XYZ file of C-alpha atoms in Angstrom:
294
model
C 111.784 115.162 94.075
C 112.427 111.542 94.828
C 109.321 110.506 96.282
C 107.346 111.922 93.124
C 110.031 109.896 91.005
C 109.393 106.738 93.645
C 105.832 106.942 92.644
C 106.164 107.471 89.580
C 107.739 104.287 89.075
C 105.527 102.014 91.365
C 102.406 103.299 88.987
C 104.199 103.087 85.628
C 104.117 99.670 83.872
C 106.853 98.462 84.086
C 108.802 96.103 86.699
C 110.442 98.695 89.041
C 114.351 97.088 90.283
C 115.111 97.702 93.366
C 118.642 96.333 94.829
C 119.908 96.372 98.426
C 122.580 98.346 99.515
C 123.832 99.449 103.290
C 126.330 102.677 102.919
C 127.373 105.153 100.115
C 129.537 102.752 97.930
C 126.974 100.307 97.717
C 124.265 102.572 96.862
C 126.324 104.071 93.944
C 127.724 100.927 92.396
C 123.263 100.064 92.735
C 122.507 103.493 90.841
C 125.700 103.305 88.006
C 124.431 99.495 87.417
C 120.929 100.996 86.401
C 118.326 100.047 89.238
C 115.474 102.381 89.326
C 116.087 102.369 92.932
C 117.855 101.073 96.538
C 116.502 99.375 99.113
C 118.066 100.280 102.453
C 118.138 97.012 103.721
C 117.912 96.402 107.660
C 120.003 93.077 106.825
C 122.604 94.342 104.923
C 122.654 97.603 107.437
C 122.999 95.031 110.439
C 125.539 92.883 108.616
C 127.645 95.691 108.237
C 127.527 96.436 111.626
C 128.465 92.356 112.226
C 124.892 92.192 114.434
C 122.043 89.879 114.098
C 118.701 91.519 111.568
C 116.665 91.316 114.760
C 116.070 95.250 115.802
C 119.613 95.169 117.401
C 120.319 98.807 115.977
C 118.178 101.238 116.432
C 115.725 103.210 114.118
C 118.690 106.466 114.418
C 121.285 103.720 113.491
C 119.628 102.743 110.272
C 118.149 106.346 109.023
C 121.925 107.274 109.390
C 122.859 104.581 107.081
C 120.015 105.670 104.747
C 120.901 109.245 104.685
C 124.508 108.388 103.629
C 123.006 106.327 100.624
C 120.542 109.398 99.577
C 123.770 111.536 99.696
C 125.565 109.323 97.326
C 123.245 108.829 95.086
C 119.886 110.384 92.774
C 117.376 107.995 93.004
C 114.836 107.045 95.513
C 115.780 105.255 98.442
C 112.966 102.991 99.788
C 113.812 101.898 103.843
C 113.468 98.803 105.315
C 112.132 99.975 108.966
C 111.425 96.483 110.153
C 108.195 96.389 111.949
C 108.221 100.491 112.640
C 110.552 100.269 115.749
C 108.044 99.516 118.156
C 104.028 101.288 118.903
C 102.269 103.484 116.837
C 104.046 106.415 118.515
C 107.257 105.208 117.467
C 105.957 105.107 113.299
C 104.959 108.793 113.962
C 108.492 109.472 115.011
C 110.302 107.088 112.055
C 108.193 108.614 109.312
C 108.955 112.179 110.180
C 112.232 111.635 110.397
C 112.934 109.760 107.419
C 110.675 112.269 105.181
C 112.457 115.036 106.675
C 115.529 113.472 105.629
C 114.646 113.258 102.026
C 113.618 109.247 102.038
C 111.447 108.438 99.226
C 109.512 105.549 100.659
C 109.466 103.299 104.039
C 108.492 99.317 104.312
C 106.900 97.907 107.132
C 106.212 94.432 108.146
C 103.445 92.611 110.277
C 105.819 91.153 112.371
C 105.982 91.904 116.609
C 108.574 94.201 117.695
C 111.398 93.307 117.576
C 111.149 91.260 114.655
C 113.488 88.328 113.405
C 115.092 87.979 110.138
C 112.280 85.922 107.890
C 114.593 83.293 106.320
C 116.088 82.471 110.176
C 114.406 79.285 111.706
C 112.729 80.171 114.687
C 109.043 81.140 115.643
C 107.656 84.115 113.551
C 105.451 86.314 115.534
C 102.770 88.475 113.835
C 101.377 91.438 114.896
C 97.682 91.332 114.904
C 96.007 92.793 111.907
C 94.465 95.353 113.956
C 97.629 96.432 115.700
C 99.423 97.019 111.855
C 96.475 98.967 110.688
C 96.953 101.551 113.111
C 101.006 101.834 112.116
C 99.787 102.265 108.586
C 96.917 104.743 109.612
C 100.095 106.759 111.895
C 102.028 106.302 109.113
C 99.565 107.831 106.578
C 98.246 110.728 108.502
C 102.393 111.741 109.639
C 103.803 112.058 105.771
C 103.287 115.734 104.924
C 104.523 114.772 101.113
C 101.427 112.786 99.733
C 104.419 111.497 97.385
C 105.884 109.362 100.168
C 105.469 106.074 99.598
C 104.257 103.793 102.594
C 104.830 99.536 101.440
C 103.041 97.352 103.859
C 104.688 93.517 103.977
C 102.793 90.792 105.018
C 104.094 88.419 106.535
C 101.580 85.570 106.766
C 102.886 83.048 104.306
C 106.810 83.472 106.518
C 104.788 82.759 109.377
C 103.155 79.328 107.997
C 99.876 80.784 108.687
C 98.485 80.435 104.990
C 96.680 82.273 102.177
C 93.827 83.109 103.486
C 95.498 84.978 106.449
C 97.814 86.410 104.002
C 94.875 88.067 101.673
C 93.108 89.070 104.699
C 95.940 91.305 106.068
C 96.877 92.279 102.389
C 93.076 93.724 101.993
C 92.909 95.443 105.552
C 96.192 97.399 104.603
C 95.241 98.734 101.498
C 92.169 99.298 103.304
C 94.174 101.187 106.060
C 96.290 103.467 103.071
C 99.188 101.399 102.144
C 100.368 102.388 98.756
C 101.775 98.832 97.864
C 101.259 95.350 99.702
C 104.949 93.637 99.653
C 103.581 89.780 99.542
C 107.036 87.739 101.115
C 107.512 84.114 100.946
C 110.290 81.787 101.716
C 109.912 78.642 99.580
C 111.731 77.770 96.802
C 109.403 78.178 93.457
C 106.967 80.735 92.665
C 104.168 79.100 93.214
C 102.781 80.986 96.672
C 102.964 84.395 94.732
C 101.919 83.285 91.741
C 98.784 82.100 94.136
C 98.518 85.219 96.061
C 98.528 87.609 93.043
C 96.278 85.972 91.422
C 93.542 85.952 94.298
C 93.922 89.412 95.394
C 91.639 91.536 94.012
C 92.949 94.997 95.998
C 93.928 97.962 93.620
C 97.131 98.672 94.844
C 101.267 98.064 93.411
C 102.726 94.155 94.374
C 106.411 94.007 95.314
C 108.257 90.881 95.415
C 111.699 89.520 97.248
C 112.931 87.087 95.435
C 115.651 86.052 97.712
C 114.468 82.183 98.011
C 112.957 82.091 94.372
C 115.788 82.999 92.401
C 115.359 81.453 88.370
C 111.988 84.284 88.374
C 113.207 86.900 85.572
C 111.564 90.263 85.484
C 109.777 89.264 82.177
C 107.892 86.497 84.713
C 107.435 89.131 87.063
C 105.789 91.672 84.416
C 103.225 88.489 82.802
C 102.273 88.094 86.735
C 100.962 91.941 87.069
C 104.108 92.211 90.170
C 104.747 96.034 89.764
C 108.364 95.926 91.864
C 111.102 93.657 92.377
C 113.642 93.947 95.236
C 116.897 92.180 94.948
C 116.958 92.612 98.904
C 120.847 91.401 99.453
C 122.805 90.175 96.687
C 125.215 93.220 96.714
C 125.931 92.378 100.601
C 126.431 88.477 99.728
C 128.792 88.866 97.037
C 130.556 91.211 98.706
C 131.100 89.032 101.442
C 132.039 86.228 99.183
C 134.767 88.293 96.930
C 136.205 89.902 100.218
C 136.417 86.381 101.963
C 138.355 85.389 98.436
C 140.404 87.913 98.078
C 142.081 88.047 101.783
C 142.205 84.042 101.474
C 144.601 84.030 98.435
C 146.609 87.119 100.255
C 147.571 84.796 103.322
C 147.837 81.578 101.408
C 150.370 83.366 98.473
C 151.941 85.948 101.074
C 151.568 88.561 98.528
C 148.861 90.782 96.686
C 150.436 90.136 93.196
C 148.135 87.614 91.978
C 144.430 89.508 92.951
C 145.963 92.790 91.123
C 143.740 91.566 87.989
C 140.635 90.470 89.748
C 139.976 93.133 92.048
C 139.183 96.760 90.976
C 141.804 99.456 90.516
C 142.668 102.471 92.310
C 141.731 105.003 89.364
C 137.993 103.031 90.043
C 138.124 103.770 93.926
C 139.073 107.404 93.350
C 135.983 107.905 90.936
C 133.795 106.574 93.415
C 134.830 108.365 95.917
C 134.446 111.738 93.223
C 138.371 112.485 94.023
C 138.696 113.929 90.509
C 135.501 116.455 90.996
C 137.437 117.431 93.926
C 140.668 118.066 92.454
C 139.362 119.852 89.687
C 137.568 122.492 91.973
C 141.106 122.711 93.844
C 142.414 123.794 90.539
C 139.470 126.092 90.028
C 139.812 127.890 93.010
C 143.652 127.860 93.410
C 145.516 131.083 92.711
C 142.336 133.227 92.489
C 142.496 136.579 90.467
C 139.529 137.633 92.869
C 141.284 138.801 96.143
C 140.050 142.782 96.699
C 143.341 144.983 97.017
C 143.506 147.161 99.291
């Protein structure tokens, strides 16, 4: 199963890579690259859609998205459910239907619903710490797979509200039954993880985002004791970047004949897509030999 593999990897020791993806293609290209596993990312999910990461689509809107992605692909898919869609009553709901769905693992953040996208200026609101224990508790006591990995982000350093805060949640949510304590920061070096790993004393898997710390190599990672690294939206951004290129030089040149090297080929598409698995079962099953006569 996928949530026994999930596991699996967050206890091993090594760095588990996770990349985000937000639909089927994606989530292949992550698994034929070699990540250990995808991150449904509410960012990349909302981007697609061309609306705002701030709880604009709804918790049906993204499991959709993240049951496409554990179609395409065989390893675990870990979502990003924001801060659990709203109460307590709501987590109940997300985590039954996301196990029932064949999810591997959810993340939730400390942040009031509806949450805003961490790297967006603006005021970050935090739940209170009792308020997120009780998702986590929900959360716990809803899985029926004991395999189902619950990550609990804390979001105390995105908030400006300092270390201390940010241990003191981290410790009350392992406390609660998180199985890993995401630790997010926004500044530029290492420095506030390096910080935060090195004070907490809880028992339980680190995960990382490196999206604003970017020269930190999984090596780094592994000599810090950080069990899993997510690569949150790099897929998304270059995407956006080689698509942007691509339809540029089409309108500037008035034709497609100079992209015909830099972009992939048709043969690639139709693999993707498995169009030769398909045509070979046509062939299989053409002409049968099988019909009864009468």
């Amino acid at each position: 199963m996928k949530t026994k593999k999930l596991r699996e990897l967050l206890e091993s020791n090594e760095v588990t890579k996770v990349i985000g993806a937000h639909n089927g293609l994606s989530a292949k290209l992550a698994e034929q690259a070699g990540f250990d596993a995808i991150w449904a990312s509410g960012l990349e999910i909302s981007a697609s859609h061309a609306v705002p990461d701030a709880n604009i689509l709804t918790m049906t809107e993204n499991l959709q998205a993240a049951i496409v992605m554990n179609q395409a692909t065989s390893i675990p898919i870990i979502c990003d459910c924001d801060s659990g869609y709203g109460s307590v009553n709501n987590v109940i709901r997300m985590v039954q239907e996301y196990e029932r769905n064949g999810i591997a693992g959810i993340c939730i953040e400390d942040k009031q619903f509806p949450k805003l996208n961490s790297f967006v200026q603006g005021s970050q609101k935090l739940a209170s710490i009792d308020e997120f224990v009780s998702k986590i508790r929900a959360a716990k006591d809803t899985r029926k797979d004991p395999d189902f990995v619950i990550i609990a982000r804390v979001e105390a350093l995105i908030a400006g509200q300092g270390m201390e805060e940010a241990l003191e949640r981290a410790y009350a949510y392992e406390k609660a039954g998180a199985d890993a304590i995401l630790i997010h920061s926004k500044i530029k070096e290492i420095d506030e993880i390096k910080e935060f790993v090195q004070l907490f004393k809880g028992s339980v898997p680190i995960v990382v985002v490196p999206t604003t710390y970017p020269n930190i190599t999984v090596n780094d990672l592994n000599s810090l004791g950080i069990d899993m690294v997510i690569y949150a939206n790099h897929g998304l951004r270059s995407s956006i970047t080689a698509i942007q290129d691509t339809f540029a030089k089409i309108i500037e040149d008035g034709t497609t004949a100079n992209i015909e090297g830099d972009i992939s080929t048709m043969q690639k598409v139709f693999e993707l897509q498995g169009m030769f698995e398909m045509r070979e079962l046509e062939d299989k099953y053409k002409n049968s030999n099988l019909v009864a006569t009468p």
